[in-house]
PDB file of C-alpha atoms and ligand atoms in Angstrom:
ATOM      1  CA  MET A   1       4.773 -25.350 -16.473  1.00 96.00           C
ATOM      2  CA  GLU A   2       8.065 -24.626 -14.797  1.00 97.00           C
ATOM      3  CA  PHE A   3       9.138 -26.810 -11.885  1.00 98.00           C
ATOM      4  CA  ILE A   4      11.537 -25.541  -9.222  1.00 98.00           C
ATOM      5  CA  ILE A   5      12.652 -28.281  -6.864  1.00 98.00           C
ATOM      6  CA  ALA A   6      14.280 -27.285  -3.605  1.00 98.00           C
ATOM      7  CA  GLU A   7      15.921 -29.599  -1.152  1.00 98.00           C
ATOM      8  CA  ASP A   8      13.704 -28.914   1.817  1.00 98.00           C
ATOM      9  CA  TYR A   9      10.874 -26.755   3.175  1.00 98.00           C
ATOM     10  CA  GLU A  10      13.168 -23.781   3.818  1.00 98.00           C
ATOM     11  CA  GLY A  11      14.486 -23.924   0.261  1.00 98.00           C
ATOM     12  CA  MET A  12      10.967 -24.264  -1.152  1.00 98.00           C
ATOM     13  CA  SER A  13       9.815 -21.272   0.905  1.00 98.00           C
ATOM     14  CA  ARG A  14      12.740 -19.091  -0.221  1.00 98.00           C
ATOM     15  CA  ALA A  15      12.327 -20.067  -3.885  1.00 98.00           C
ATOM     16  CA  ALA A  16       8.570 -19.372  -3.785  1.00 98.00           C
ATOM     17  CA  ALA A  17       9.129 -16.024  -2.045  1.00 98.00           C
ATOM     18  CA  ASP A  18      11.632 -15.100  -4.765  1.00 98.00           C
ATOM     19  CA  VAL A  19       8.989 -15.709  -7.438  1.00 98.00           C
ATOM     20  CA  VAL A  20       6.511 -13.427  -5.638  1.00 98.00           C
ATOM     21  CA  ALA A  21       9.206 -10.817  -4.911  1.00 98.00           C
ATOM     22  CA  GLY A  22      10.093 -10.835  -8.619  1.00 98.00           C
ATOM     23  CA  VAL A  23       6.537  -9.911  -9.564  1.00 98.00           C
ATOM     24  CA  MET A  24       6.535  -7.185  -6.889  1.00 98.00           C
ATOM     25  CA  ALA A  25       9.836  -5.804  -8.199  1.00 97.00           C
ATOM     26  CA  ASP A  26       8.449  -5.627 -11.747  1.00 97.00           C
ATOM     27  CA  ASP A  27       5.275  -3.901 -10.559  1.00 98.00           C
ATOM     28  CA  PRO A  28       5.243  -2.433  -7.019  1.00 98.00           C
ATOM     29  CA  SER A  29       1.476  -1.898  -7.281  1.00 98.00           C
ATOM     30  CA  CYS A  30       0.758  -5.465  -8.351  1.00 98.00           C
ATOM     31  CA  VAL A  31      -2.225  -7.576  -7.285  1.00 98.00           C
ATOM     32  CA  LEU A  32      -1.343 -10.691  -5.281  1.00 98.00           C
ATOM     33  CA  GLY A  33      -3.681 -13.669  -4.986  1.00 98.00           C
ATOM     34  CA  LEU A  34      -2.912 -15.397  -1.695  1.00 98.00           C
ATOM     35  CA  ALA A  35      -3.538 -18.757  -0.033  1.00 98.00           C
ATOM     36  CA  THR A  36      -3.614 -19.959   3.555  1.00 97.00           C
ATOM     37  CA  GLY A  37      -2.674 -23.455   4.814  1.00 94.00           C
ATOM     38  CA  SER A  38       0.545 -24.849   6.263  1.00 95.00           C
ATOM     39  CA  THR A  39       2.551 -24.837   3.037  1.00 98.00           C
ATOM     40  CA  PRO A  40       2.963 -21.079   2.372  1.00 98.00           C
ATOM     41  CA  ILE A  41       3.730 -20.093   5.977  1.00 98.00           C
ATOM     42  CA  GLY A  42       7.500 -20.253   5.344  1.00 98.00           C
ATOM     43  CA  MET A  43       7.121 -18.301   2.111  1.00 99.00           C
ATOM     44  CA  TYR A  44       5.244 -15.546   3.965  1.00 98.00           C
ATOM     45  CA  ALA A  45       8.009 -15.470   6.596  1.00 98.00           C
ATOM     46  CA  CYS A  46      10.608 -14.988   3.829  1.00 98.00           C
ATOM     47  CA  LEU A  47       8.534 -12.178   2.277  1.00 98.00           C
ATOM     48  CA  ALA A  48       8.191 -10.513   5.693  1.00 98.00           C
ATOM     49  CA  ASP A  49      11.987 -10.730   6.130  1.00 98.00           C
ATOM     50  CA  ASP A  50      12.535  -9.248   2.672  1.00 98.00           C
ATOM     51  CA  CYS A  51      10.201  -6.399   3.559  1.00 98.00           C
ATOM     52  CA  ALA A  52      11.930  -5.777   6.921  1.00 98.00           C
ATOM     53  CA  GLN A  53      15.245  -5.586   5.061  1.00 98.00           C
ATOM     54  CA  GLY A  54      13.809  -3.057   2.619  1.00 97.00           C
ATOM     55  CA  LYS A  55      14.159  -5.377  -0.392  1.00 97.00           C
ATOM     56  CA  ILE A  56      10.430  -5.266  -1.192  1.00 98.00           C
ATOM     57  CA  SER A  57       7.467  -3.160  -0.136  1.00 98.00           C
ATOM     58  CA  PHE A  58       3.762  -4.014   0.059  1.00 98.00           C
ATOM     59  CA  LYS A  59       2.845  -0.320   0.365  1.00 98.00           C
ATOM     60  CA  ASP A  60       1.123  -0.182  -3.025  1.00 98.00           C
ATOM     61  CA  VAL A  61       0.189  -3.860  -3.302  1.00 98.00           C
ATOM     62  CA  THR A  62      -3.411  -5.109  -3.378  1.00 98.00           C
ATOM     63  CA  THR A  63      -4.225  -8.650  -2.218  1.00 98.00           C
ATOM     64  CA  PHE A  64      -7.132 -11.036  -2.730  1.00 98.00           C
ATOM     65  CA  ASN A  65      -7.263 -14.324  -0.857  1.00 98.00           C
ATOM     66  CA  LEU A  66      -8.606 -17.509  -2.326  1.00 98.00           C
ATOM     67  CA  ASP A  67     -11.098 -18.460   0.319  1.00 98.00           C
ATOM     68  CA  GLU A  68     -12.641 -18.055   3.770  1.00 97.00           C
ATOM     69  CA  TYR A  69     -14.837 -20.104   6.077  1.00 96.00           C
ATOM     70  CA  VAL A  70     -18.499 -19.209   6.339  1.00 97.00           C
ATOM     71  CA  GLY A  71     -19.478 -17.913   9.763  1.00 95.00           C
ATOM     72  CA  LEU A  72     -16.046 -17.144  11.246  1.00 94.00           C
ATOM     73  CA  PRO A  73     -15.339 -13.457  11.861  1.00 95.00           C
ATOM     74  CA  GLY A  74     -11.816 -12.156  11.196  1.00 95.00           C
ATOM     75  CA  THR A  75     -11.172 -12.095  14.942  1.00 95.00           C
ATOM     76  CA  HIS A  76     -11.576 -15.911  15.159  1.00 94.00           C
ATOM     77  CA  ASP A  77      -8.148 -17.526  15.311  1.00 93.00           C
ATOM     78  CA  GLN A  78      -9.114 -20.110  12.678  1.00 94.00           C
ATOM     79  CA  SER A  79     -10.459 -17.590  10.176  1.00 96.00           C
ATOM     80  CA  TYR A  80      -8.325 -17.076   7.138  1.00 97.00           C
ATOM     81  CA  ARG A  81      -8.318 -13.300   7.757  1.00 98.00           C
ATOM     82  CA  TYR A  82      -6.698 -13.969  11.137  1.00 98.00           C
ATOM     83  CA  PHE A  83      -4.184 -16.320   9.484  1.00 98.00           C
ATOM     84  CA  MET A  84      -3.196 -13.702   6.915  1.00 98.00           C
ATOM     85  CA  ASP A  85      -2.869 -10.977   9.557  1.00 98.00           C
ATOM     86  CA  GLU A  86      -0.681 -13.203  11.723  1.00 98.00           C
ATOM     87  CA  ASN A  87       1.513 -14.655   8.986  1.00 98.00           C
ATOM     88  CA  LEU A  88       1.919 -11.712   6.654  1.00 98.00           C
ATOM     89  CA  PHE A  89      -0.158  -8.550   6.865  1.00 98.00           C
ATOM     90  CA  ASN A  90       0.834  -7.558  10.430  1.00 98.00           C
ATOM     91  CA  LYS A  91       4.511  -8.073   9.551  1.00 98.00           C
ATOM     92  CA  VAL A  92       4.722  -5.972   6.391  1.00 98.00           C
ATOM     93  CA  ASP A  93       3.920  -2.434   5.272  1.00 98.00           C
ATOM     94  CA  VAL A  94       0.715  -3.370   3.455  1.00 98.00           C
ATOM     95  CA  ASN A  95      -2.261  -1.020   3.651  1.00 98.00           C
ATOM     96  CA  LYS A  96      -4.864  -3.248   5.360  1.00 98.00           C
ATOM     97  CA  THR A  97      -7.666  -1.662   3.348  1.00 98.00           C
ATOM     98  CA  SER A  98      -5.987  -3.075   0.224  1.00 98.00           C
ATOM     99  CA  THR A  99      -6.191  -6.651   1.573  1.00 98.00           C
ATOM    100  CA  HIS A 100      -9.300  -8.619   0.637  1.00 98.00           C
ATOM    101  CA  LEU A 101     -10.772 -11.947   1.655  1.00 98.00           C
ATOM    102  CA  PRO A 102     -14.241 -13.211   0.840  1.00 98.00           C
ATOM    103  CA  ASP A 103     -16.580 -12.177   3.681  1.00 97.00           C
ATOM    104  CA  GLY A 104     -17.764 -15.462   5.136  1.00 96.00           C
ATOM    105  CA  CYS A 105     -20.113 -13.561   7.463  1.00 97.00           C
ATOM    106  CA  ALA A 106     -21.973 -11.740   4.657  1.00 97.00           C
ATOM    107  CA  GLY A 107     -25.765 -11.942   4.897  1.00 95.00           C
ATOM    108  CA  ASN A 108     -26.091 -12.645   1.182  1.00 97.00           C
ATOM    109  CA  LEU A 109     -23.199 -14.891   0.191  1.00 97.00           C
ATOM    110  CA  ASP A 110     -24.087 -15.060  -3.512  1.00 97.00           C
ATOM    111  CA  GLN A 111     -24.099 -11.280  -3.761  1.00 98.00           C
ATOM    112  CA  MET A 112     -20.825 -11.040  -1.825  1.00 98.00           C
ATOM    113  CA  CYS A 113     -19.251 -13.578  -4.231  1.00 98.00           C
ATOM    114  CA  ALA A 114     -20.339 -11.545  -7.276  1.00 98.00           C
ATOM    115  CA  GLU A 115     -18.929  -8.378  -5.674  1.00 98.00           C
ATOM    116  CA  TYR A 116     -15.634 -10.148  -4.884  1.00 98.00           C
ATOM    117  CA  GLU A 117     -15.253 -11.169  -8.536  1.00 98.00           C
ATOM    118  CA  ALA A 118     -16.016  -7.583  -9.603  1.00 98.00           C
ATOM    119  CA  GLN A 119     -13.465  -6.175  -7.136  1.00 98.00           C
ATOM    120  CA  ILE A 120     -10.758  -8.441  -8.569  1.00 98.00           C
ATOM    121  CA  GLN A 121     -11.578  -7.306 -12.094  1.00 97.00           C
ATOM    122  CA  GLN A 122     -11.668  -3.636 -11.020  1.00 98.00           C
ATOM    123  CA  ALA A 123      -8.195  -4.069  -9.545  1.00 98.00           C
ATOM    124  CA  GLY A 124      -7.001  -5.232 -12.976  1.00 98.00           C
ATOM    125  CA  GLY A 125      -7.007  -8.958 -12.216  1.00 98.00           C
ATOM    126  CA  VAL A 126      -4.575 -10.996 -10.145  1.00 98.00           C
ATOM    127  CA  ASP A 127      -0.933 -10.719 -11.261  1.00 98.00           C
ATOM    128  CA  ILE A 128       0.238 -13.789  -9.378  1.00 98.00           C
ATOM    129  CA  GLN A 129      -1.989 -16.336  -7.628  1.00 98.00           C
ATOM    130  CA  VAL A 130      -0.352 -18.428  -4.898  1.00 99.00           C
ATOM    131  CA  LEU A 131      -1.861 -21.891  -4.441  1.00 98.00           C
ATOM    132  CA  GLY A 132      -1.338 -24.841  -2.148  1.00 98.00           C
ATOM    133  CA  ILE A 133      -2.748 -28.208  -3.181  1.00 98.00           C
ATOM    134  CA  GLY A 134      -4.950 -30.563  -1.158  1.00 93.00           C
ATOM    135  CA  HIS A 135      -4.260 -34.306  -0.970  1.00 91.00           C
ATOM    136  CA  ASN A 136      -7.270 -34.825  -3.227  1.00 91.00           C
ATOM    137  CA  GLY A 137      -6.102 -32.183  -5.705  1.00 95.00           C
ATOM    138  CA  HIS A 138      -8.298 -29.370  -4.437  1.00 94.00           C
ATOM    139  CA  ILE A 139      -7.244 -25.769  -4.993  1.00 96.00           C
ATOM    140  CA  GLY A 140      -8.904 -23.141  -2.873  1.00 96.00           C
ATOM    141  CA  PHE A 141     -11.980 -25.016  -1.664  1.00 94.00           C
ATOM    142  CA  ASN A 142     -12.665 -26.365  -5.156  1.00 95.00           C
ATOM    143  CA  GLU A 143     -13.068 -30.033  -4.325  1.00 92.00           C
ATOM    144  CA  PRO A 144     -13.084 -32.901  -6.854  1.00 92.00           C
ATOM    145  CA  CYS A 145     -16.324 -32.687  -8.821  1.00 90.00           C
ATOM    146  CA  GLU A 146     -17.883 -33.254 -12.225  1.00 90.00           C
ATOM    147  CA  ASP A 147     -17.441 -29.763 -13.685  1.00 91.00           C
ATOM    148  CA  PHE A 148     -14.862 -27.106 -12.921  1.00 89.00           C
ATOM    149  CA  PRO A 149     -16.682 -24.357 -10.938  1.00 86.00           C
ATOM    150  CA  VAL A 150     -16.129 -21.041 -12.664  1.00 93.00           C
ATOM    151  CA  ALA A 151     -16.550 -18.068 -10.329  1.00 96.00           C
ATOM    152  CA  THR A 152     -16.263 -17.269  -6.609  1.00 97.00           C
ATOM    153  CA  HIS A 153     -18.983 -19.295  -4.870  1.00 97.00           C
ATOM    154  CA  PRO A 154     -20.115 -20.764  -1.536  1.00 96.00           C
ATOM    155  CA  VAL A 155     -19.298 -24.472  -1.031  1.00 95.00           C
ATOM    156  CA  ASP A 156     -20.343 -27.231   1.333  1.00 93.00           C
ATOM    157  CA  LEU A 157     -17.140 -28.773   2.650  1.00 90.00           C
ATOM    158  CA  THR A 158     -16.602 -32.509   2.209  1.00 85.00           C
ATOM    159  CA  GLU A 159     -16.284 -34.760   5.252  1.00 87.00           C
ATOM    160  CA  SER A 160     -12.618 -35.391   4.375  1.00 80.00           C
ATOM    161  CA  THR A 161     -11.837 -31.659   4.320  1.00 83.00           C
ATOM    162  CA  ILE A 162     -13.761 -31.110   7.576  1.00 89.00           C
ATOM    163  CA  ASN A 163     -11.811 -33.956   9.191  1.00 88.00           C
ATOM    164  CA  ALA A 164      -8.472 -32.695   7.821  1.00 82.00           C
ATOM    165  CA  ASN A 165      -9.187 -29.181   9.130  1.00 83.00           C
ATOM    166  CA  SER A 166     -10.413 -30.429  12.522  1.00 89.00           C
ATOM    167  CA  ARG A 167      -6.767 -30.681  13.683  1.00 88.00           C
ATOM    168  CA  LEU A 168      -6.860 -26.913  14.050  1.00 87.00           C
ATOM    169  CA  PHE A 169     -10.078 -26.754  16.106  1.00 89.00           C
ATOM    170  CA  ASP A 170     -10.827 -27.958  19.651  1.00 90.00           C
ATOM    171  CA  ASP A 171     -13.602 -30.213  18.372  1.00 91.00           C
ATOM    172  CA  VAL A 172     -14.611 -31.469  14.930  1.00 91.00           C
ATOM    173  CA  ALA A 173     -18.079 -30.034  15.684  1.00 92.00           C
ATOM    174  CA  ASP A 174     -16.503 -26.550  15.681  1.00 91.00           C
ATOM    175  CA  VAL A 175     -15.206 -26.851  12.101  1.00 92.00           C
ATOM    176  CA  PRO A 176     -17.327 -24.727   9.749  1.00 95.00           C
ATOM    177  CA  ARG A 177     -19.380 -26.793   7.283  1.00 94.00           C
ATOM    178  CA  ARG A 178     -19.272 -24.186   4.549  1.00 96.00           C
ATOM    179  CA  ALA A 179     -16.758 -21.870   2.936  1.00 96.00           C
ATOM    180  CA  VAL A 180     -16.487 -19.368   0.127  1.00 97.00           C
ATOM    181  CA  THR A 181     -13.858 -19.870  -2.537  1.00 97.00           C
ATOM    182  CA  MET A 182     -12.619 -18.329  -5.743  1.00 98.00           C
ATOM    183  CA  GLY A 183     -13.689 -20.596  -8.590  1.00 97.00           C
ATOM    184  CA  ILE A 184     -11.414 -22.416 -11.003  1.00 97.00           C
ATOM    185  CA  GLY A 185     -12.263 -19.765 -13.601  1.00 97.00           C
ATOM    186  CA  THR A 186     -11.202 -17.005 -11.184  1.00 97.00           C
ATOM    187  CA  ILE A 187      -7.896 -18.784 -10.551  1.00 98.00           C
ATOM    188  CA  MET A 188      -7.274 -19.459 -14.260  1.00 98.00           C
ATOM    189  CA  LYS A 189      -7.688 -15.749 -15.030  1.00 98.00           C
ATOM    190  CA  ALA A 190      -4.630 -14.872 -12.904  1.00 98.00           C
ATOM    191  CA  HIS A 191      -1.771 -13.705 -15.113  1.00 98.00           C
ATOM    192  CA  LYS A 192       0.651 -16.036 -13.353  1.00 98.00           C
ATOM    193  CA  VAL A 193       0.143 -18.968 -10.962  1.00 98.00           C
ATOM    194  CA  LEU A 194       2.558 -20.178  -8.276  1.00 99.00           C
ATOM    195  CA  VAL A 195       1.902 -23.577  -6.693  1.00 99.00           C
ATOM    196  CA  VAL A 196       3.748 -24.615  -3.535  1.00 98.00           C
ATOM    197  CA  ALA A 197       3.827 -28.142  -2.082  1.00 98.00           C
ATOM    198  CA  ASN A 198       6.063 -29.941   0.362  1.00 98.00           C
ATOM    199  CA  GLY A 199       6.330 -33.293   2.068  1.00 98.00           C
ATOM    200  CA  SER A 200       5.974 -36.892   0.913  1.00 98.00           C
ATOM    201  CA  GLY A 201       2.227 -36.769   1.564  1.00 97.00           C
ATOM    202  CA  LYS A 202       1.852 -34.487  -1.468  1.00 98.00           C
ATOM    203  CA  ALA A 203       4.065 -36.540  -3.837  1.00 98.00           C
ATOM    204  CA  ALA A 204       1.268 -38.662  -5.345  1.00 98.00           C
ATOM    205  CA  ILE A 205      -1.145 -35.782  -5.950  1.00 98.00           C
ATOM    206  CA  VAL A 206       1.623 -33.582  -7.398  1.00 98.00           C
ATOM    207  CA  LYS A 207       2.379 -36.308  -9.939  1.00 98.00           C
ATOM    208  CA  GLU A 208      -1.297 -36.931 -10.711  1.00 98.00           C
ATOM    209  CA  ALA A 209      -2.265 -33.264 -11.000  1.00 98.00           C
ATOM    210  CA  PHE A 210       0.653 -32.084 -13.109  1.00 98.00           C
ATOM    211  CA  THR A 211       1.465 -35.128 -15.236  1.00 97.00           C
ATOM    212  CA  GLY A 212      -1.921 -36.899 -15.405  1.00 97.00           C
ATOM    213  CA  PRO A 213      -5.046 -36.087 -17.419  1.00 98.00           C
ATOM    214  CA  VAL A 214      -6.852 -32.744 -16.966  1.00 98.00           C
ATOM    215  CA  VAL A 215     -10.057 -33.734 -15.171  1.00 97.00           C
ATOM    216  CA  PRO A 216     -12.374 -31.971 -12.691  1.00 97.00           C
ATOM    217  CA  SER A 217     -11.983 -34.951 -10.344  1.00 96.00           C
ATOM    218  CA  VAL A 218      -8.435 -33.573  -9.828  1.00 97.00           C
ATOM    219  CA  PRO A 219      -9.135 -29.817  -9.756  1.00 97.00           C
ATOM    220  CA  ALA A 220      -5.443 -28.750  -9.787  1.00 98.00           C
ATOM    221  CA  SER A 221      -4.917 -30.620 -13.082  1.00 98.00           C
ATOM    222  CA  VAL A 222      -6.607 -27.695 -14.859  1.00 98.00           C
ATOM    223  CA  LEU A 223      -3.442 -25.674 -14.198  1.00 98.00           C
ATOM    224  CA  GLN A 224      -1.767 -27.661 -16.994  1.00 98.00           C
ATOM    225  CA  LEU A 225      -3.851 -25.475 -19.331  1.00 98.00           C
ATOM    226  CA  HIS A 226      -2.624 -22.182 -17.819  1.00 98.00           C
ATOM    227  CA  PRO A 227       0.112 -20.447 -19.841  1.00 98.00           C
ATOM    228  CA  ASP A 228       2.280 -19.329 -16.905  1.00 98.00           C
ATOM    229  CA  VAL A 229       2.533 -21.709 -13.955  1.00 98.00           C
ATOM    230  CA  THR A 230       5.513 -22.158 -11.644  1.00 98.00           C
ATOM    231  CA  ILE A 231       5.427 -25.138  -9.290  1.00 98.00           C
ATOM    232  CA  VAL A 232       7.822 -24.960  -6.347  1.00 98.00           C
ATOM    233  CA  LEU A 233       8.328 -28.237  -4.494  1.00 98.00           C
ATOM    234  CA  ASP A 234      10.605 -29.671  -1.883  1.00 98.00           C
ATOM    235  CA  SER A 235      12.395 -32.899  -2.801  1.00 97.00           C
ATOM    236  CA  GLU A 236       9.814 -35.061  -1.020  1.00 98.00           C
ATOM    237  CA  ALA A 237       6.814 -33.582  -2.841  1.00 98.00           C
ATOM    238  CA  ALA A 238       8.758 -33.940  -6.118  1.00 98.00           C
ATOM    239  CA  SER A 239       9.806 -37.539  -5.433  1.00 97.00           C
ATOM    240  CA  GLU A 240       7.265 -39.192  -7.755  1.00 97.00           C
ATOM    241  CA  LEU A 241       7.826 -36.841 -10.692  1.00 96.00           C
ATOM    242  CA  GLU A 242       9.917 -38.024 -13.590  1.00 85.00           C
ATOM    243  CA  LEU A 243      11.215 -34.740 -14.933  1.00 68.00           C
ATOM    244  CA  MET A 244      13.660 -34.437 -17.828  1.00 50.00           C
TER     245      MET A 244
HETATM  246  C1  F6R B 301      -5.882 -22.437   1.426  1.00 65.48           C
HETATM  247  C2  F6R B 301      -6.524 -23.299   0.455  1.00 65.48           C
HETATM  248  C3  F6R B 301      -6.280 -24.782   0.392  1.00 65.48           C
HETATM  249  C4  F6R B 301      -4.868 -25.210   0.735  1.00 65.48           C
HETATM  250  C5  F6R B 301      -4.705 -26.720   0.623  1.00 65.48           C
HETATM  251  C6  F6R B 301      -3.331 -27.180   1.066  1.00 65.48           C
HETATM  252  O1  F6R B 301      -6.299 -21.095   1.259  1.00 65.48           O
HETATM  253  O2  F6R B 301      -7.286 -22.811  -0.282  1.00 65.48           O
HETATM  254  O3  F6R B 301      -6.624 -25.230  -0.905  1.00 65.48           O
HETATM  255  O4  F6R B 301      -3.966 -24.568  -0.117  1.00 65.48           O
HETATM  256  O5  F6R B 301      -5.675 -27.369   1.400  1.00 65.48           O
HETATM  257  O6  F6R B 301      -3.216 -26.919   2.435  1.00 65.48           O
HETATM  258  P1  F6R B 301      -1.858 -27.137   3.225  1.00 65.48           P
HETATM  259  O7  F6R B 301      -0.904 -26.119   2.710  1.00 65.48           O
HETATM  260  O8  F6R B 301      -2.218 -26.919   4.653  1.00 65.48           O
HETATM  261  O9  F6R B 301      -1.403 -28.531   2.908  1.00 65.48           O
END
C-alpha cells in the first residue's frame, strides 16, 4: 500500500486526481471504477478541470460505479446516477452510454447484479477503482459483516447508514432502505485501487482498516491484501497513522 498524505482537502483532491489522470494517460480507453460520497467531489472537480484544459479526455473511457440506491431513478437528485452526472459526467467529454451504474430500479435485482458483473468483465475489468471509506469501514455498501460478500448484490442498509445518509434527504423516511453494491470480490478484482479520505472523523477508521487485522467486520481492511492500492489522505485523516 502506498500512502500519499496531502495537507488539506484541496491537496488530497489534486493528488487523487493525478493518480486517476495517470491511469488515463497510460490507457485512454481505460475502465474507471467510481464512487460517490462527499470525499471524491473535489477529485472529480480537478478531473473536470484537467479535461477542460485538454490535459485528459474521457472520450474513450468506460466507467462503472460502485453502488446505487434501490428505487431511485437517475432523475432523483439523491440517486448516485444524478450525483455522477452533476459532479463529473456532465462536465467532461465522456460518452454517457459508456457510463454504468447498477440499476436500482430493475425489476429483477439479482439478475441485474449478475449482468453488471458480466459487463465489467466484458469491458476487461476495472483498471482503477476509486473508493471512499465509511466511518465503520464500509466500502461501497459492503457493511461490517461475518464474511466478505463476493459479487455485486442487493443489500439492506443498516440503521447507522440510513441515519448518516438522511442528512441529504428531507426526511429520514425518504432514505431508501436498500441499495445495490459491487461486492468485495468485485472491488478486489480491480487492477488498481485508489482510496480517498479526509477529515479527523476518518482518522480512527483509516488507522484500523489499513494497519489493523484483515477482518470482515472492517470491510476496507481487505484492501491490505490487494497488490496495488494507493491511499490518498489529508493530514487530518492521516493523523492517527504512524508511518515510517
Ligand atoms: C459511495 C460509497 C460509500 C462512500 C462512503 C464514504 O459510492 O460507496 O462507501 O464512499 O460512505 O462516504 P463520504 O465520502 O461521504 O464520507
